[in-house]
Amino acid sequence: MSAVESTDVLVIGSGFGGAIAAYHLAAGGAKVVVLERGPWVTADEFDHDFLLGSSYTRVFDFVVGDGMSILGGNCVGGGSVVYFATMPRAPGFVFERHGSIGRRMWPAAISRETLDPWYERVEQALPVTQQRWENVPYAGGLWAAACNHAGRTANPAPSAVDVDLCTNCNWMMAGCKFDAKRSLLLNYLPGALAHGAEIRPLHEVQHLTRTGDGYRVHYRIVDDEDYRVLHDTGAIDAKIVIMAAGTGATPVILRRSEPHLGAMPPAVGRYFSGNGERLNTAVFDEDRVRDVLGLERPDGQAYAGYQIGRGPVVANWDHLDGSLPEHERFSLEQLFFPPGLGTILAQVPDGTDPLWFGRDKKEMLRRWQSWLTIFIMSEDDNEGVFGEPPETGNAVRLSQQMLGTGPLRYEPTENTWRGWNLADAEIKDILERDGLARVAPWTNDLVGAYTVHPLSSCRIGDDPATSALDDRHELRGHPGIFVTDGSAVPGALTVNPALTISALAERAMPGIVRAARERGVAVRYAGSLPEGEAASRRPVHI
Ligand SMILES: Cc1cc2nc3c(=O)[nH]c(=O)nc-3n(C[C@H](O)[C@H](O)[C@H](O)COP(=O)(O)OP(=O)(O)OC[C@H]3O[C@@H](n4cnc5c(N)ncnc54)[C@H](O)[C@@H]3O)c2cc1C
């Protein structure tokens, strides 16, 4: 083991929660080190293929749990490198949710109104812009036309994509080659670097121990090609630790640290939410698209355009209505989803047993260009619980990149199924009307439910029994440890969560800066945003 280094602030993870903290603390004058378990990949290295060793397999992390699988980012920039950049604010009713605990889940200090100024800051920094109908690709137009035909509404969603730079290449998931997607590699992270922060890729944090005036963070170096191989160990002392390793990782690191730090609050690793997520895939009848919806392209095709365009651009928000009962509110977003899980999990319409292969499945796959995937985000019951941490890392890695099995257990409750069933029925009603399409629901039988929006495994709240963090994001009983990633969000949001995760991180910053000052760090809250020179700087390898 190398000699122990020291820093003022140690940030674990470089996604939304980590990048925002690193930027503000560095901009305020603190010495900041960011440890990130994944590689540092930039636009010139993003590939347009699915080959092993391409950016696609290097930057993703797919962890199969018992009843719930999580897809996330694994690189500098975290989920922002792989995300679809759809960035809506959460509706006001979300903050009033009770879930299953019989009281308001969110801290009294936070409502949509009090979070709005922090949302605004992130929207300005990334930046986020409202998409316009003239920029909507075919898949979004089809979803909008089908909603309109069924008497529903549809809206272009706010997005962190620069449409002037976007080529609609449809490879945004493997990292945007054109820097059109406003990932954290283009704003907060270069801003943090410009203020002297250090970012160290391929450093996987294992656990924390205590020092006289702070914490020691223990890491292992991850092999660049085979993530199952861990090399050297090392440790860094810090007065303040920001946990931002993501919802699937933060509780694992904290639970592994328990023998060294003492008991964790009971909510660490409990109340996990998959953001009520579920997918349906519809196979359209091209003739009906032409005849019923009147859609036609210059080349004579009606749609046949599944492969063309960006991620989610058009959403149906008719059920984001605060007067509806909890668990009956959801949004329906049109989504591009590439081959892979999509082809396996989408089931033949009206099939009785899940089918991975066979004649009917083959016929369905043959028509892949006429597919439209609809993404449900509803209100689940925070029913996920993490079991014992694996020996190292956040999961047992099965393949050299991307795939692992993790300690999360998730058994959907009746409440969760109520939302999913209502949303499934709504999608069927919209898309099968007048023979437009056949809807193929996704099965939960292979990898359980599935989420790209894991939340709440270490959440903020006012009640110590059901929240791991206070409303300043400090870990109860462990002063100086703060959590700013998706795990801090109290529950499902009914919309894509990255903007809310980021707004909460922005909101937490003045308090974290104050805590750092109390521990002797010379830092102030500058309140600036990564703009201008910093935002246009490309990150460099160090
Ligand atoms: C395909 C896909 C599409 C998405 N599209 C959208 C979208 O359109 N809109 C939206 O709002 N959200 C979207 N999301 C979700 C969004 O990416 C996440 O909600 C968001 O990134 C979570 O932020 P975070 O700070 O919690 O963690 P992350 O962004 O996941 O960052 C955590 C970081 O910590 C690192 N890490 C993990 N363990 C360790 C460790 N032990 N040591 C050091 N580092 C570690 C990880 O490698 C990662 O880089 C999408 C996600 C996926 C996978």
Tab-separated table of N, CA and C and ligand atoms in Angstrom, residues 12-17 35-37 60 71-75 78-80 82-87 173 203-205 244-246 249 253 394 452-453 485-486 496-498 501, ligand 1:
chain	number	residue	atom	x	y	z
A	12	ILE	N	-16.460	10.684	-3.778
A	12	ILE	CA	-16.497	9.318	-4.312
A	12	ILE	C	-17.529	9.277	-5.432
A	13	GLY	N	-17.057	9.129	-6.676
A	13	GLY	CA	-17.962	9.074	-7.827
A	13	GLY	C	-18.025	10.422	-8.522
A	14	SER	N	-18.092	10.381	-9.874
A	14	SER	CA	-18.032	11.640	-10.636
A	14	SER	C	-19.282	11.860	-11.481
A	15	GLY	N	-20.420	11.267	-11.072
A	15	GLY	CA	-21.697	11.542	-11.745
A	15	GLY	C	-22.264	12.863	-11.253
A	16	PHE	N	-23.590	13.007	-11.366
A	16	PHE	CA	-24.208	14.303	-11.039
A	16	PHE	C	-23.886	14.758	-9.615
A	17	GLY	N	-24.121	13.870	-8.641
A	17	GLY	CA	-23.903	14.261	-7.247
A	17	GLY	C	-22.447	14.581	-6.969
A	35	LEU	N	-12.474	10.355	-6.639
A	35	LEU	CA	-12.123	8.982	-7.006
A	35	LEU	C	-13.283	8.380	-7.786
A	36	GLU	N	-12.990	7.885	-8.968
A	36	GLU	CA	-14.028	7.334	-9.855
A	36	GLU	C	-13.590	5.927	-10.265
A	37	ARG	N	-14.482	4.955	-10.115
A	37	ARG	CA	-14.070	3.566	-10.389
A	37	ARG	C	-13.932	3.283	-11.888
A	60	PHE	N	-20.596	1.335	-19.179
A	60	PHE	CA	-21.828	0.881	-18.529
A	60	PHE	C	-21.547	-0.084	-17.389
A	71	LEU	N	-29.145	-0.554	-14.493
A	71	LEU	CA	-28.177	-0.145	-15.514
A	71	LEU	C	-27.706	1.259	-15.157
A	72	GLY	N	-26.399	1.473	-15.128
A	72	GLY	CA	-25.877	2.792	-14.767
A	72	GLY	C	-24.578	3.073	-15.497
A	73	GLY	N	-24.010	4.230	-15.210
A	73	GLY	CA	-22.752	4.623	-15.821
A	73	GLY	C	-21.569	4.125	-15.014
A	74	ASN	N	-20.437	3.953	-15.685
A	74	ASN	CA	-19.220	3.495	-15.019
A	74	ASN	C	-18.042	4.202	-15.675
A	75	CYS	N	-17.921	5.489	-15.440
A	75	CYS	CA	-16.861	6.251	-16.091
A	75	CYS	C	-16.832	7.649	-15.479
A	78	GLY	N	-19.984	9.613	-14.911
A	78	GLY	CA	-21.052	8.725	-14.419
A	78	GLY	C	-22.205	8.607	-15.406
A	79	GLY	N	-23.413	8.620	-14.852
A	79	GLY	CA	-24.612	8.437	-15.668
A	79	GLY	C	-24.811	9.521	-16.710
A	80	SER	N	-24.134	10.657	-16.574
A	80	SER	CA	-24.350	11.731	-17.561
A	80	SER	C	-23.751	11.373	-18.914
A	82	VAL	N	-23.855	8.309	-20.245
A	82	VAL	CA	-24.711	7.321	-20.915
A	82	VAL	C	-26.177	7.755	-20.960
A	83	TYR	N	-26.507	8.868	-20.310
A	83	TYR	CA	-27.942	9.169	-20.185
A	83	TYR	C	-28.538	9.725	-21.483
A	84	PHE	N	-29.881	9.777	-21.508
A	84	PHE	CA	-30.586	10.291	-22.681
A	84	PHE	C	-30.822	11.798	-22.571
A	85	ALA	N	-30.431	12.387	-21.449
A	85	ALA	CA	-30.445	13.850	-21.282
A	85	ALA	C	-31.839	14.464	-21.260
A	86	THR	N	-32.857	13.685	-20.926
A	86	THR	CA	-34.197	14.250	-20.750
A	86	THR	C	-34.271	14.782	-19.331
A	87	MET	N	-34.556	16.060	-19.180
A	87	MET	CA	-34.337	16.715	-17.891
A	87	MET	C	-35.542	17.512	-17.390
A	173	MET	N	-26.233	6.698	-26.107
A	173	MET	CA	-26.018	5.861	-24.927
A	173	MET	C	-24.555	5.463	-24.741
A	203	HIS	N	-10.276	4.212	-9.915
A	203	HIS	CA	-10.050	4.113	-8.469
A	203	HIS	C	-11.381	3.728	-7.815
A	204	GLU	N	-11.473	2.500	-7.371
A	204	GLU	CA	-12.733	2.034	-6.787
A	204	GLU	C	-12.648	2.069	-5.258
A	205	VAL	N	-13.517	2.867	-4.646
A	205	VAL	CA	-13.514	2.977	-3.179
A	205	VAL	C	-14.141	1.722	-2.584
A	244	ALA	N	-20.926	9.868	-3.539
A	244	ALA	CA	-21.733	10.094	-4.741
A	244	ALA	C	-21.468	8.966	-5.738
A	245	ALA	N	-21.385	7.756	-5.203
A	245	ALA	CA	-21.079	6.584	-6.042
A	245	ALA	C	-22.324	6.028	-6.710
A	246	GLY	N	-23.469	6.657	-6.471
A	246	GLY	CA	-24.719	6.214	-7.080
A	246	GLY	C	-25.528	5.332	-6.123
A	249	ALA	N	-24.356	1.878	-5.210
A	249	ALA	CA	-23.022	1.723	-4.630
A	249	ALA	C	-22.858	2.388	-3.266
A	253	ILE	N	-20.905	0.708	0.058
A	253	ILE	CA	-19.651	1.200	0.659
A	253	ILE	C	-19.881	1.505	2.144
A	394	ASN	N	-19.116	-2.989	-5.759
A	394	ASN	CA	-20.530	-2.865	-5.451
A	394	ASN	C	-21.303	-4.102	-5.848
A	452	VAL	N	-33.111	2.219	-14.947
A	452	VAL	CA	-31.943	3.070	-15.196
A	452	VAL	C	-31.984	4.273	-14.257
A	453	HIS	N	-32.970	4.302	-13.358
A	453	HIS	CA	-33.171	5.440	-12.454
A	453	HIS	C	-33.216	4.993	-10.997
A	485	ASP	N	-25.805	11.856	-4.134
A	485	ASP	CA	-26.224	11.198	-5.379
A	485	ASP	C	-27.703	10.807	-5.331
A	486	GLY	N	-28.123	9.975	-6.282
A	486	GLY	CA	-29.524	9.581	-6.379
A	486	GLY	C	-30.031	8.842	-5.148
A	496	ASN	N	-37.936	11.495	-15.165
A	496	ASN	CA	-36.496	11.232	-15.143
A	496	ASN	C	-35.847	12.025	-14.010
A	497	PRO	N	-34.910	11.414	-13.286
A	497	PRO	CA	-34.497	12.017	-12.015
A	497	PRO	C	-33.243	12.883	-12.007
A	498	ALA	N	-32.439	12.886	-13.089
A	498	ALA	CA	-31.101	13.494	-12.972
A	498	ALA	C	-31.173	14.976	-12.604
A	501	ILE	N	-31.841	15.093	-8.838
A	501	ILE	CA	-30.619	14.719	-8.102
A	501	ILE	C	-29.664	15.914	-8.082
B	1	LIG	C1	-29.201	4.398	-20.418
B	1	LIG	C2	-29.551	5.445	-19.410
B	1	LIG	C3	-30.305	6.533	-19.793
B	1	LIG	C4	-30.652	7.510	-18.859
B	1	LIG	N1	-31.346	8.604	-19.282
B	1	LIG	C5	-31.699	9.554	-18.383
B	1	LIG	C6	-32.403	10.704	-18.792
B	1	LIG	O1	-32.691	10.893	-19.975
B	1	LIG	N2	-32.756	11.615	-17.854
B	1	LIG	C7	-32.454	11.442	-16.534
B	1	LIG	O2	-32.841	12.278	-15.720
B	1	LIG	N3	-31.753	10.373	-16.132
B	1	LIG	C8	-31.360	9.432	-17.014
B	1	LIG	N4	-30.651	8.348	-16.600
B	1	LIG	C9	-30.350	8.219	-15.167
B	1	LIG	C10	-29.181	9.089	-14.736
B	1	LIG	O3	-28.057	8.766	-15.497
B	1	LIG	C11	-28.945	8.835	-13.246
B	1	LIG	O4	-30.127	9.108	-12.540
B	1	LIG	C12	-27.847	9.720	-12.700
B	1	LIG	O5	-26.662	9.569	-13.441
B	1	LIG	C13	-27.579	9.386	-11.254
B	1	LIG	O6	-26.641	10.301	-10.744
B	1	LIG	P1	-25.789	9.921	-9.464
B	1	LIG	O7	-24.998	11.094	-9.088
B	1	LIG	O8	-26.722	9.332	-8.474
B	1	LIG	O9	-24.863	8.713	-9.868
B	1	LIG	P2	-24.055	8.359	-11.204
B	1	LIG	O10	-24.249	9.376	-12.259
B	1	LIG	O11	-24.399	6.943	-11.518
B	1	LIG	O12	-22.567	8.434	-10.718
B	1	LIG	C14	-21.993	7.533	-9.827
B	1	LIG	C15	-20.539	7.358	-10.198
B	1	LIG	O13	-19.866	6.693	-9.137
B	1	LIG	C16	-18.984	5.737	-9.678
B	1	LIG	N5	-18.776	4.713	-8.652
B	1	LIG	C17	-19.589	3.696	-8.293
B	1	LIG	N6	-19.034	2.972	-7.299
B	1	LIG	C18	-17.851	3.557	-7.027
B	1	LIG	C19	-16.821	3.252	-6.106
B	1	LIG	N7	-16.921	2.204	-5.269
B	1	LIG	N8	-15.715	4.039	-6.085
B	1	LIG	C20	-15.610	5.107	-6.937
B	1	LIG	N9	-16.554	5.429	-7.841
B	1	LIG	C21	-17.669	4.664	-7.872
B	1	LIG	C22	-19.708	5.223	-10.908
B	1	LIG	O14	-18.805	4.619	-11.826
B	1	LIG	C23	-20.345	6.493	-11.450
B	1	LIG	O15	-19.494	7.162	-12.337
B	1	LIG	C24	-30.251	7.372	-17.511
B	1	LIG	C25	-29.485	6.278	-17.117
B	1	LIG	C26	-29.129	5.327	-18.057
B	1	LIG	C27	-28.300	4.163	-17.617
